C-alpha positions as a Python dict, from the first residue, in 0.01 Angstrom:
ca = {
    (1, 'X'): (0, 0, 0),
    (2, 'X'): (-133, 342, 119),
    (3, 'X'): (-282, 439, 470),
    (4, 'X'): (-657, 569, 446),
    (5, 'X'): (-674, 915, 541),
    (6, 'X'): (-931, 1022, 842),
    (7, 'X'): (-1256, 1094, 584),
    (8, 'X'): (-1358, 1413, 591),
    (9, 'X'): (-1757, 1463, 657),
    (10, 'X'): (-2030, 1427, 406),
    (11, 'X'): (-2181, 1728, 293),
    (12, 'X'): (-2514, 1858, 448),
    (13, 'X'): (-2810, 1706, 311),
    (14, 'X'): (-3071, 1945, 174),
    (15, 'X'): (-3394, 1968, 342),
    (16, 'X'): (-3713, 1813, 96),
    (17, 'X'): (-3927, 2146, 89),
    (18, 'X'): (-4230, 1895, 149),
    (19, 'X'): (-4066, 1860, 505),
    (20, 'X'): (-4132, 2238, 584),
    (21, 'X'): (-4532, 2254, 503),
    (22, 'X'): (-4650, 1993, 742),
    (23, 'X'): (-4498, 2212, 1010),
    (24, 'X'): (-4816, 2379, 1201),
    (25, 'X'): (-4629, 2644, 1401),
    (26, 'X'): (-4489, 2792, 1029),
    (27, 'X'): (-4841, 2773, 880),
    (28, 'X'): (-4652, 2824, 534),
    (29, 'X'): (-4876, 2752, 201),
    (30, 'X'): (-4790, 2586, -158),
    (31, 'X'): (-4969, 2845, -419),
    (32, 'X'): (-4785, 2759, -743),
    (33, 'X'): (-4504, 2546, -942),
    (34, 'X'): (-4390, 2213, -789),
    (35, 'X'): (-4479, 2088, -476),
    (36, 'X'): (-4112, 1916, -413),
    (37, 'X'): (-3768, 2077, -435),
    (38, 'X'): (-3448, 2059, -245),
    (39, 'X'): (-3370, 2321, -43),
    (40, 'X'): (-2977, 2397, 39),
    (41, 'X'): (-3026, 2724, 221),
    (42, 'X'): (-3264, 2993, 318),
    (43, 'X'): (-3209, 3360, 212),
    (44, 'X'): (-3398, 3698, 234),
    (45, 'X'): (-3410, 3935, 5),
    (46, 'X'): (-3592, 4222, -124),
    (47, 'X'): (-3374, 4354, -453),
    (48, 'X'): (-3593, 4352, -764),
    (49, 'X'): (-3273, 4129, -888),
    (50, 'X'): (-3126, 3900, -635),
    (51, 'X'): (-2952, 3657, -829),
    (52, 'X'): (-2644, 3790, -830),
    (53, 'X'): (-2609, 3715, -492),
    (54, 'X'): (-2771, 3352, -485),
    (55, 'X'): (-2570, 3026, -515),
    (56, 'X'): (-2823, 2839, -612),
    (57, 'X'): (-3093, 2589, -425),
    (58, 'X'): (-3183, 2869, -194),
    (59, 'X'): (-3566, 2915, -60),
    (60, 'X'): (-3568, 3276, -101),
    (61, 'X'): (-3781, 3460, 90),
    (62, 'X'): (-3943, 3837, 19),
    (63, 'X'): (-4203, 4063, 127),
    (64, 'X'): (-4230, 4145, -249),
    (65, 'X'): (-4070, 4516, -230),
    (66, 'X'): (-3834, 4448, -475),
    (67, 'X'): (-4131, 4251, -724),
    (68, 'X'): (-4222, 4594, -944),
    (69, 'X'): (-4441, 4550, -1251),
    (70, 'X'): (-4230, 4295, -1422),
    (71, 'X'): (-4322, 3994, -1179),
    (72, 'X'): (-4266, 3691, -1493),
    (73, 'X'): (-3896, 3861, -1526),
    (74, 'X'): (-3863, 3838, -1185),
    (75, 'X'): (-3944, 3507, -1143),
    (76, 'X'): (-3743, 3416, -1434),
    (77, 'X'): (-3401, 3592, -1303),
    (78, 'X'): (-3449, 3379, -982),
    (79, 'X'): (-3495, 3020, -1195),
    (80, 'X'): (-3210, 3081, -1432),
    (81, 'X'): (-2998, 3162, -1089),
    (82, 'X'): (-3113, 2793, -977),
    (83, 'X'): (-3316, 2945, -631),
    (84, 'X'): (-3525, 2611, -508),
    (85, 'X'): (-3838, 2789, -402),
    (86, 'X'): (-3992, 3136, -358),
    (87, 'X'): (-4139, 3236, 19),
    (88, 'X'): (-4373, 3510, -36),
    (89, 'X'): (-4466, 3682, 303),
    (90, 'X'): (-4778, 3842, 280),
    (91, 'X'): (-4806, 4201, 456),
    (92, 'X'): (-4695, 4444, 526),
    (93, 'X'): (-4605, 4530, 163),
    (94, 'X'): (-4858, 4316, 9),
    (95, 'X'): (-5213, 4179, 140),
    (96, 'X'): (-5214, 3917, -58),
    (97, 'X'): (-4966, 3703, -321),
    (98, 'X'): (-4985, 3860, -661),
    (99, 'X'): (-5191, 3686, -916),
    (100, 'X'): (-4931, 3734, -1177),
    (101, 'X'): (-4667, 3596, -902),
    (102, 'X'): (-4827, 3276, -906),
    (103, 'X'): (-4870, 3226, -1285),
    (104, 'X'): (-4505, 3336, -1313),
    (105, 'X'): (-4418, 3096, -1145),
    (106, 'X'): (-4649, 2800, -1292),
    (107, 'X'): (-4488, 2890, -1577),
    (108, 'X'): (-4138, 2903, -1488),
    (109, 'X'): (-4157, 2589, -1263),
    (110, 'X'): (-4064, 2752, -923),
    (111, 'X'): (-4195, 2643, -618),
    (112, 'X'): (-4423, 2947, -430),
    (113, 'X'): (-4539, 2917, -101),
    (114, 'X'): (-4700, 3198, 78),
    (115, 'X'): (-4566, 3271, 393),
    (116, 'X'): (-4893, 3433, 669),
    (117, 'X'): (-4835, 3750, 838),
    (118, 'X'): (-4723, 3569, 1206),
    (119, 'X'): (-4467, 3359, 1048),
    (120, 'X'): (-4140, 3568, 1075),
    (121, 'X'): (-3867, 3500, 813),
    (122, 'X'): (-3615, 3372, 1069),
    (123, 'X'): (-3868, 3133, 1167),
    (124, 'X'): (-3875, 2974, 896),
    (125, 'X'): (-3505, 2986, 847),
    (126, 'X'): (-3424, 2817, 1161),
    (127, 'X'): (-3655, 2541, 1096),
    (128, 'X'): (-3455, 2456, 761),
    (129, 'X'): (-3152, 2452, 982),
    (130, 'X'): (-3286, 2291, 1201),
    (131, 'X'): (-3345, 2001, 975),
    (132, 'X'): (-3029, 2047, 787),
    (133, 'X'): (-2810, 1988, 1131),
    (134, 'X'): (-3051, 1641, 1211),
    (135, 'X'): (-3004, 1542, 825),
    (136, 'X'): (-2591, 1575, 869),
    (137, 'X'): (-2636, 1399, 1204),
    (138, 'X'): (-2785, 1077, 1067),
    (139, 'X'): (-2604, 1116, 781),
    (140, 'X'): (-2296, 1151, 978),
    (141, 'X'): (-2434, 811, 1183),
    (142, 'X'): (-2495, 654, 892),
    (143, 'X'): (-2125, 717, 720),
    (144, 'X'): (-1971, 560, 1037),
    (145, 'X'): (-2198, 241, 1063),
    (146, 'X'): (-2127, 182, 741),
    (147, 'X'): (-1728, 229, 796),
    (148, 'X'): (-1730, -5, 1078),
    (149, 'X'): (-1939, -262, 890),
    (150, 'X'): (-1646, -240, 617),
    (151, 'X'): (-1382, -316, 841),
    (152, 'X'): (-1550, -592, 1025),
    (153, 'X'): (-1615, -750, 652),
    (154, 'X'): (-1258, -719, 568),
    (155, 'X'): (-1188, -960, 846),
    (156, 'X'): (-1370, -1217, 720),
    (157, 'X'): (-1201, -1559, 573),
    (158, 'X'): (-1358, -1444, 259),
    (159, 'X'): (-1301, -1023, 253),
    (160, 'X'): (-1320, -903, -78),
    (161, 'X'): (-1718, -1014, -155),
    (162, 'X'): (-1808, -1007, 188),
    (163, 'X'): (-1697, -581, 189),
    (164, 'X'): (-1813, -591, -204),
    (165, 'X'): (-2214, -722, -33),
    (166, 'X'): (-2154, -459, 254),
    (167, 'X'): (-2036, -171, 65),
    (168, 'X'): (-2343, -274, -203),
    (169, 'X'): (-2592, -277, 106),
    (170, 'X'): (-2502, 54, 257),
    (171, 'X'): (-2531, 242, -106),
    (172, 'X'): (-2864, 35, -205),
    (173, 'X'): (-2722, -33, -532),
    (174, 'X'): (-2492, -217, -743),
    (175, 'X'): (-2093, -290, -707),
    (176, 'X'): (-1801, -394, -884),
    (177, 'X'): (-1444, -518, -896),
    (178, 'X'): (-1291, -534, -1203),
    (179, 'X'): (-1101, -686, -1356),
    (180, 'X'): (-1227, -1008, -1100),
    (181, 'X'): (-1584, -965, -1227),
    (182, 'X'): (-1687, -988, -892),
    (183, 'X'): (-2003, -792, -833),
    (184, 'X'): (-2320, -728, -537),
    (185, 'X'): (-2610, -602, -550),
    (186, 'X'): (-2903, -560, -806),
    (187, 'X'): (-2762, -491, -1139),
    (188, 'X'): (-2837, -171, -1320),
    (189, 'X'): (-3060, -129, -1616),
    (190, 'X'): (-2831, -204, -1962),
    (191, 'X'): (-2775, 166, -2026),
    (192, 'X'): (-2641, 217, -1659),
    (193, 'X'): (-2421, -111, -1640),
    (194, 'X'): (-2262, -22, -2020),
    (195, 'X'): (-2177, 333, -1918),
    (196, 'X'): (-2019, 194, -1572),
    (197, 'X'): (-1775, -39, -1744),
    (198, 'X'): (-1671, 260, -1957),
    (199, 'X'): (-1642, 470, -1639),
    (200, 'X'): (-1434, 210, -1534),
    (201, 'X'): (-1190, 161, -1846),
    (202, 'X'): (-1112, 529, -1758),
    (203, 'X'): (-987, 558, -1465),
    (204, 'X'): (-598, 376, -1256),
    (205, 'X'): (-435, 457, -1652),
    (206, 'X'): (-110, 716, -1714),
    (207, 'X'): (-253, 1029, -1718),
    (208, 'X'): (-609, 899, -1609),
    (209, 'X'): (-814, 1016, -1319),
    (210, 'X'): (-766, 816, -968),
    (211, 'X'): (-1180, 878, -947),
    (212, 'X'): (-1431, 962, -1194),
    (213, 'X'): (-1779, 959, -1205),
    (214, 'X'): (-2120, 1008, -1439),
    (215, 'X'): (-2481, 921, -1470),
    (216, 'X'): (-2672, 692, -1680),
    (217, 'X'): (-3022, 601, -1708),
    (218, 'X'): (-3118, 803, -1403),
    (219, 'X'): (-2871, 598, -1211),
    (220, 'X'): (-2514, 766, -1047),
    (221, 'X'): (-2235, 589, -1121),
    (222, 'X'): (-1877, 641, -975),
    (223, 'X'): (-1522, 435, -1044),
    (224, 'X'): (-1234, 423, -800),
    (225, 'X'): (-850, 282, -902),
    (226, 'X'): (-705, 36, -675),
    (227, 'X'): (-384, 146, -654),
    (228, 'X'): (-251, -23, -981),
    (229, 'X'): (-289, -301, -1257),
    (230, 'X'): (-389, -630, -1158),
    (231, 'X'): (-83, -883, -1184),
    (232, 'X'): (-10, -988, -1508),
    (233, 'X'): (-87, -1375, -1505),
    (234, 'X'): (-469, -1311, -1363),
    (235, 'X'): (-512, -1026, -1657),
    (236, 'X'): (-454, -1219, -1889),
    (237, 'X'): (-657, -1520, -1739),
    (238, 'X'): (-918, -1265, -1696),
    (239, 'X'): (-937, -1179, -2096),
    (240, 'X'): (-894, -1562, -2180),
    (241, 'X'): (-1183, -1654, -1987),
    (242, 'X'): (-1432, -1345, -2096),
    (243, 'X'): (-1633, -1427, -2425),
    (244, 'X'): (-1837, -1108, -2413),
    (245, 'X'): (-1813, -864, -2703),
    (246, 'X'): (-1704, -578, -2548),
    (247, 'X'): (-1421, -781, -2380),
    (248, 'X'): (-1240, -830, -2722),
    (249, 'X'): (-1251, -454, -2793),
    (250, 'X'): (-1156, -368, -2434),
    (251, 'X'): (-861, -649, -2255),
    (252, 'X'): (-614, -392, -2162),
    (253, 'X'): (-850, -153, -2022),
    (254, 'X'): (-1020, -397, -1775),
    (255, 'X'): (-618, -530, -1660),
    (256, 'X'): (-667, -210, -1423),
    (257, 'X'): (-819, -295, -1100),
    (258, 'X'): (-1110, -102, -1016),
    (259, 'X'): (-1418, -42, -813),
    (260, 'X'): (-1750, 58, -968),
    (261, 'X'): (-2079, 166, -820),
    (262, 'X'): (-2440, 207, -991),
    (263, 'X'): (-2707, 359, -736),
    (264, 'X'): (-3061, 466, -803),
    (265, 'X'): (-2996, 718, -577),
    (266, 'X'): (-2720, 950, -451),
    (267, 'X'): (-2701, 1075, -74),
    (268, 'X'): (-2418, 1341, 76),
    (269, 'X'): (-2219, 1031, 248),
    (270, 'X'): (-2189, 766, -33),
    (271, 'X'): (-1836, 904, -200),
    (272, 'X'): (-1631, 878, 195),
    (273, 'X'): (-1818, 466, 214),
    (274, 'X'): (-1728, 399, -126),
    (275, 'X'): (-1375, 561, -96),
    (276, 'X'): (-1320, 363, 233),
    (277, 'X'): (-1436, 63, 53),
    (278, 'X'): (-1206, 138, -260),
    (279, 'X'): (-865, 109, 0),
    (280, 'X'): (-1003, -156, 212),
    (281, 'X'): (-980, -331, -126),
    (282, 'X'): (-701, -169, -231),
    (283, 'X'): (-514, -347, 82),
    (284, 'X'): (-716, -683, -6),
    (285, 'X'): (-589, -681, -331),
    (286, 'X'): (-270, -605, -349),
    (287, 'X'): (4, -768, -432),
    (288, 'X'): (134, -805, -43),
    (289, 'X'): (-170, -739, 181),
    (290, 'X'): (-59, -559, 497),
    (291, 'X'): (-5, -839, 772),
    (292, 'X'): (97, -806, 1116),
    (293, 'X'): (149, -452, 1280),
    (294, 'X'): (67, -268, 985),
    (295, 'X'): (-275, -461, 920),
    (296, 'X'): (-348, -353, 1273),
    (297, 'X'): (-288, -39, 1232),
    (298, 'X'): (-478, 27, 936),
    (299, 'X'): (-797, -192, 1048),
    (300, 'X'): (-783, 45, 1384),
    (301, 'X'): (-804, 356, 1159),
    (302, 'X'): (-1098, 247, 965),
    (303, 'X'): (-1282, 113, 1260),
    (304, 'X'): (-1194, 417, 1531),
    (305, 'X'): (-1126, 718, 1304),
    (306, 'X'): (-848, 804, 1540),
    (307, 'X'): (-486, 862, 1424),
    (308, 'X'): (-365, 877, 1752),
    (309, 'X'): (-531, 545, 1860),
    (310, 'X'): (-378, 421, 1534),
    (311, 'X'): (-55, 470, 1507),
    (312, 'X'): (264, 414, 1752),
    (313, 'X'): (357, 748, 1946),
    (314, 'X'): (612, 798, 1649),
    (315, 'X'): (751, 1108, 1606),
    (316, 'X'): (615, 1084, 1259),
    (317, 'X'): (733, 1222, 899),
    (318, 'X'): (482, 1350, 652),
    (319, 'X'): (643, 1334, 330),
    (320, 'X'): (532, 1460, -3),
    (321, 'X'): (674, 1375, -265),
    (322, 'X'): (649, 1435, -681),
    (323, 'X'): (908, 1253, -972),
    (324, 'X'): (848, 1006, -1216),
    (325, 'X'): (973, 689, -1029),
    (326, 'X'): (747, 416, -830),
    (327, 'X'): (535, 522, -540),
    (328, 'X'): (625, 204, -399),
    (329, 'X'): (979, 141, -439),
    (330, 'X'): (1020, 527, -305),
    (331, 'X'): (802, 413, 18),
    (332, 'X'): (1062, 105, 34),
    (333, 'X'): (1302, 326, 68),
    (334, 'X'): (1167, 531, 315),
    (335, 'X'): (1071, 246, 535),
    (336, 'X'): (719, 270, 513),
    (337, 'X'): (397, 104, 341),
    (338, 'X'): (236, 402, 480),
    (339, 'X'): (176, 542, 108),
    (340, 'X'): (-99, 720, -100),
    (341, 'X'): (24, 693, -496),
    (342, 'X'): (-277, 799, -631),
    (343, 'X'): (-251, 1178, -532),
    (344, 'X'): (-58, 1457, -645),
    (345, 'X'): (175, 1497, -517),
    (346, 'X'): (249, 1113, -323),
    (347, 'X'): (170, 1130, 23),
    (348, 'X'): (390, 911, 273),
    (349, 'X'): (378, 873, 643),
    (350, 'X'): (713, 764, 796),
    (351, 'X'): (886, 662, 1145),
    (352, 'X'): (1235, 712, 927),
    (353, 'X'): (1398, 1076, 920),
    (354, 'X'): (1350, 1071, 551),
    (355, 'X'): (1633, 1142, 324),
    (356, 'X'): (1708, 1239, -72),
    (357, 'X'): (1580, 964, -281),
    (358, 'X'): (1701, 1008, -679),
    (359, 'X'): (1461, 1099, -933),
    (360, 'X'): (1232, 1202, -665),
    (361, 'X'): (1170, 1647, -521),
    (362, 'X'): (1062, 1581, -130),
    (363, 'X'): (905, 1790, 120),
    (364, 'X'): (985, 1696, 493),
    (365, 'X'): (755, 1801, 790),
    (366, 'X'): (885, 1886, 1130),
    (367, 'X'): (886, 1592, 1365),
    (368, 'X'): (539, 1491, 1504),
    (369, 'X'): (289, 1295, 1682),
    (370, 'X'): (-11, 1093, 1553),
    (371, 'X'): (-221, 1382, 1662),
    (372, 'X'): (-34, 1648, 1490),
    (373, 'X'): (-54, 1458, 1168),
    (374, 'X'): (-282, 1705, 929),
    (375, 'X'): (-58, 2027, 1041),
    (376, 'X'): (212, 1808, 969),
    (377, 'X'): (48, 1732, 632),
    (378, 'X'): (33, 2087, 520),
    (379, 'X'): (423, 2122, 610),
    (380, 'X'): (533, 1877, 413),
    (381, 'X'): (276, 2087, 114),
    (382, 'X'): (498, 2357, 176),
    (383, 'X'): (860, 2171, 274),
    (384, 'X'): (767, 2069, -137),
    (385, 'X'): (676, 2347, -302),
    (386, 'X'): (1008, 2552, -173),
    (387, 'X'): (1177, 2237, -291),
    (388, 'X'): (1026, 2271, -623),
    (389, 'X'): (1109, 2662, -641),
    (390, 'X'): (1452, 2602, -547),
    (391, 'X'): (1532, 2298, -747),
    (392, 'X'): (1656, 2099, -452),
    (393, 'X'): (1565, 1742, -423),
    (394, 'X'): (1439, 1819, -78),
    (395, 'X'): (1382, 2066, 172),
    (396, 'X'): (1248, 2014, 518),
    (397, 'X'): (991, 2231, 736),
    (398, 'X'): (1109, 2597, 850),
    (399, 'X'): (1103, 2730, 1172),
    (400, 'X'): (729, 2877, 1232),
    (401, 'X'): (684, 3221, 1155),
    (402, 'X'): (710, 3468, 872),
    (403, 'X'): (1090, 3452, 918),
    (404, 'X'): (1070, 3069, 832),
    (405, 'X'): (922, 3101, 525),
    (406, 'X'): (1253, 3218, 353),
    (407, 'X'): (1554, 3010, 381),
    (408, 'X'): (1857, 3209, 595),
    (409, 'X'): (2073, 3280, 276),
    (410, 'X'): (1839, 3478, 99),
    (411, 'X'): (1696, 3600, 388),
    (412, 'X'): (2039, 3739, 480),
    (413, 'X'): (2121, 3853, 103),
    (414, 'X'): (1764, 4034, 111),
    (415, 'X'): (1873, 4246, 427),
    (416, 'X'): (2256, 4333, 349),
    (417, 'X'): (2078, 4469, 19),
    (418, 'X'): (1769, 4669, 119),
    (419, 'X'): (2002, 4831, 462),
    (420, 'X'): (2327, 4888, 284),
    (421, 'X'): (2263, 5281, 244),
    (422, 'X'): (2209, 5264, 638),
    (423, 'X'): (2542, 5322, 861),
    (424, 'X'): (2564, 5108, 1173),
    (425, 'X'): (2437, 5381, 1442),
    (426, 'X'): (2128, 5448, 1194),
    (427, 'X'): (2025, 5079, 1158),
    (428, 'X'): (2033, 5067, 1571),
    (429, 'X'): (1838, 5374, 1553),
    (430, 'X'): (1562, 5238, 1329),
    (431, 'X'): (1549, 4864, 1509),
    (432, 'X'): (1481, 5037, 1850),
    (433, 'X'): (1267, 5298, 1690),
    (434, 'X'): (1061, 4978, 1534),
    (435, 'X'): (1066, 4797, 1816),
    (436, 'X'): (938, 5085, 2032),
    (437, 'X'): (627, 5125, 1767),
    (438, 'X'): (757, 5435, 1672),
    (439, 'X'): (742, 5593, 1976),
    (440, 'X'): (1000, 5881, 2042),
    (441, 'X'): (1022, 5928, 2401),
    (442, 'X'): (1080, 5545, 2489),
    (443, 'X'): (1313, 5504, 2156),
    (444, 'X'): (1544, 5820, 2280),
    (445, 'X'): (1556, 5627, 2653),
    (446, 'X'): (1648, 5311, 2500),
    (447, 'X'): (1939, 5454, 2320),
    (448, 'X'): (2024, 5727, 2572),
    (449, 'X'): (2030, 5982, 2309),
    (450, 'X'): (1771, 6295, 2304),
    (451, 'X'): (1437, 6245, 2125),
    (452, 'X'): (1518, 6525, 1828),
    (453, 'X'): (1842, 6277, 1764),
    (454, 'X'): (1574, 5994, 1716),
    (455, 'X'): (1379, 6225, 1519),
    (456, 'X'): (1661, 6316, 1296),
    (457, 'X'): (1807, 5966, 1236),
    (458, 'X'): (1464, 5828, 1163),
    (459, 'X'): (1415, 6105, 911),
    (460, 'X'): (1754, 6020, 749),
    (461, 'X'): (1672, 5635, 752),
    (462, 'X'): (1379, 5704, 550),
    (463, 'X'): (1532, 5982, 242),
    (464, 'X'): (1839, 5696, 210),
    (465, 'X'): (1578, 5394, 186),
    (466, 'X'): (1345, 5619, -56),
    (467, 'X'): (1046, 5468, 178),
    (468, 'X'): (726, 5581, 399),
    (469, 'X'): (810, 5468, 732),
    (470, 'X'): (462, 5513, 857),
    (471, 'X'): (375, 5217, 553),
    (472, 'X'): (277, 4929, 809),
    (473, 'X'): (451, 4695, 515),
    (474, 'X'): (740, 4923, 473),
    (475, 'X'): (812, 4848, 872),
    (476, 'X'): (785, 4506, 881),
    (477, 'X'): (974, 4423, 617),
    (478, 'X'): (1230, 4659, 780),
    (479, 'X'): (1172, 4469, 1100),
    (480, 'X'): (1196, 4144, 935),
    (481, 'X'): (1557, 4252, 745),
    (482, 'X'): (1683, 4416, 1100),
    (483, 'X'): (1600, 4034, 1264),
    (484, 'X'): (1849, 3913, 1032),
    (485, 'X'): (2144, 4124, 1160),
    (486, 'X'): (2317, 4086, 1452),
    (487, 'X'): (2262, 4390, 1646),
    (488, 'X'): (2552, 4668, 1667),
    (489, 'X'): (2660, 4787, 2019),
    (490, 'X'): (2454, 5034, 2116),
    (491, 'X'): (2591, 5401, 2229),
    (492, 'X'): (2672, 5409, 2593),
    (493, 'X'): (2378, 5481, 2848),
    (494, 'X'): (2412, 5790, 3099),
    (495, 'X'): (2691, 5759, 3263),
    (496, 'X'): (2825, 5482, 3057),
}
């Protein structure tokens, strides 16, 4: 059983460049190409070749310096870079938009609106912002409706086809659960529905993708594992009772279980409904459904969002985890149902102080609350990867800081090696020179010594390490080395 992890936010929706001409106050003007395209981003520019600096789906505005003689090349270097529409402001370069601008782009199928002489660029690139941030905000709304309307579904007497009709009436498409056959929502055209259940035969096997996803007949299909094969009884029920063709040729594939969606359509937020959807019937599904406290916990997650609200005060353990054993039977052992299999590496959340498990390399965070949960994540990233390097079964998160990034023995064999040609008074010298910035005066006060001695021992330090002390690396990895040593008695102060 895994825990659903807080869903990040959709991306930003693009603005329809039909939405921008209406607008009065911009006054802006279709000349040329199509009258629709989606526009990502706004950018000015006045370099005869832009492109290089485009990402692609930007309305790209210009006062036509840049244009020159060549304006069908022009045109053509901003298509082939993917730019959504061309904003040409007329004066002060040009009175008027180019003839051969306007063919050019006919031709090449770009969008060209003419921008008047009181419209300033910014203007217009605050109003596609401006629609942008109220696209993401009811995009954003409808993401969480559509969450909540999950949850509530999954507490029905019936849950899996009362989230299956939900999840199908939030995408406006088509849904299914294989291999149940259950399904919601107008089917797709032949084409579509053929190249969904292939979608689906591909993904929950060994060495198969967790998610996959592809288009067909102008509709966008995606397929989501459920966290492992159906049981083996209803598999094979499920084969005995199917009489279609492509059954015969496919039983095995379809024993996975395994979402499917087929939408006419595709907006920024359907991926984080259908991946809530996917573990809400993961959970339903499963071979023991969460029950009690942990069913609570989990249906408080999806509906609020809110780890903290979630979860007990803990302290919690992230744990990451890679071998070849069972995600399950590892969580077991941890104490936990708190699991996601499907990544890599396994992700666990645990109450437990988590110990060595065989056949398994785990990284431990530090101890924390439900709020601290995603810097705890990325501890346990990197509590695994020095596990990994090491070739320890598991290694728990350092102390903050550079310092903890490299365990204590090699920290302590790096030192003894890069200051062995220093003697004990110069290695003083050098950690109160460094920790005085290099400053002579204070450094000579510190060690009650005069400032030529400093000077001197300093200069010494540096011909037996062979290194620039005034390198800013050079002195912090000095620094760093010095940390590492217990410091030697210091000479005696004035009258000392």
């Amino acid at each position: 059983m895994e825990a659903p992890p807080t869903a990040p936010p959709p991306p930003t929706a693009p603005v329809p460049l039909g939405a921008l001409l209406p607008d009065r106050e911009l006054g802006l003007r279709h000349l040329a190409g199509p009258a629709e395209a989606d526009v990502h981003g706004v950018h000015a520019s006045e370099m005869a070749d832009p492109s290089p600096y485009l990402l692609g789906g930007e309305l790209l505005l210009t006062a036509g310096a840049g244009l020159g003689t060549d304006p069908d090349g022009y045109v053509a270097r901003l298509a082939e870079a993917g730019v959504a529409a061309l904003g040409f402001g007329v004066a002060p370069v040009h009175e008027r938009v180019p003839a051969g601008l306007a063919e050019a782009c006919a031709h090449h199928g770009l969008p060209l609106l003419e921008v008047p002489p009181g419209t300033p660029f910014s203007a217009v690139a605050r109003t596609v912002w401006r629609l942008m941030a109220g696209a993401r905000t009811r995009e954003l709304r409808r993401v969480t409706e559509a969450q909540q309307s999950l949850a509530a579904a999954a507490a029905r007497p019936d849950p899996v086809p009362a989230v299956l009709s939900r999840l199908a009436a939030s995408l406006g498409g088509h849904v299914t659960l294989r291999p149940d056959d259950r399904s919601a929502g107008s089917p797709p055209p032949a084409e579509a529905a053929a190249a969904l259940r292939a979608l689906l035969a591909r993904v929950g096997r060994a060495g198969g993708p967790a998610t996959a996803t592809d288009q067909a007949g102008g509709w966008h299909l995606t397929a989501h594992a459920l966290g492992g094969p159906a049981p083996a009884a209803e598999a094979a029920a499920e084969v005995a009772a199917d009489a279609a063709p492509e059954s015969v040729s496919e039983p095995r594939a379809e024993a996975v279980r395994a979402l499917g969606t087929a939408t006419p359509a595709r907006a920024p937020g359907d991926h984080t409904i259908a991946s809530v959807a996917a573990v809400l019937l993961t959970l339903l599904t499963a071979h023991r459904a969460a029950s009690g406290p942990e069913a609570a916990t989990l249906t408080r997650l999806l509906l609020d969002g809110d780890p903290a609200a979630a979860l007990s005060p803990g302290p919690w353990h992230v744990v990451h985890a890679r071998g070849a054993g069972d995600p399950q039977a590892l969580a077991a052992a941890l104490g936990t149902v708190l699991v996601d299999p499907r990544g890599d590496p396994v992700r666990l959340l645990t109450e437990r102080e988590p110990g060595a498990r065989p056949g398994w390399r785990l990284g431990v965070s530090a101890p924390a609350a439900p709020g601290g949960l995603p810097a705890a994540d990325a501890q346990a990233r990197r509590a695994l990867e020095r596990a990994e390097a090491a070739r320890t079964p598991l290694a728990r998160h350092a102390a903050p800081g550079f310092s903890g990034l490299v365990g204590e023995a090699e920290a302590r064999a790096h030192a003894a090696a890069l200051l062995a040609p220093l003697s004990p008074v110069l290695r003083e010298t050098l950690r109160g020179w460094l920790a005085h910035h290099g400053g002579w005066d204070r450094t000579a006060a510190a060690l009650g010594v005069h400032r030529n001695t400093v000077r001197q021992r300093v200069a010494r330090c540096a011909e037996l390490l062979g290194r620039d002390l005034d390198d800013p690396d050079t002195r912090m990895e000095l620094w760093f080395a010095l940390r590492w040593e217990e410091p030697a008695p210091g000479p005696p102060g004035p009258g000392g």
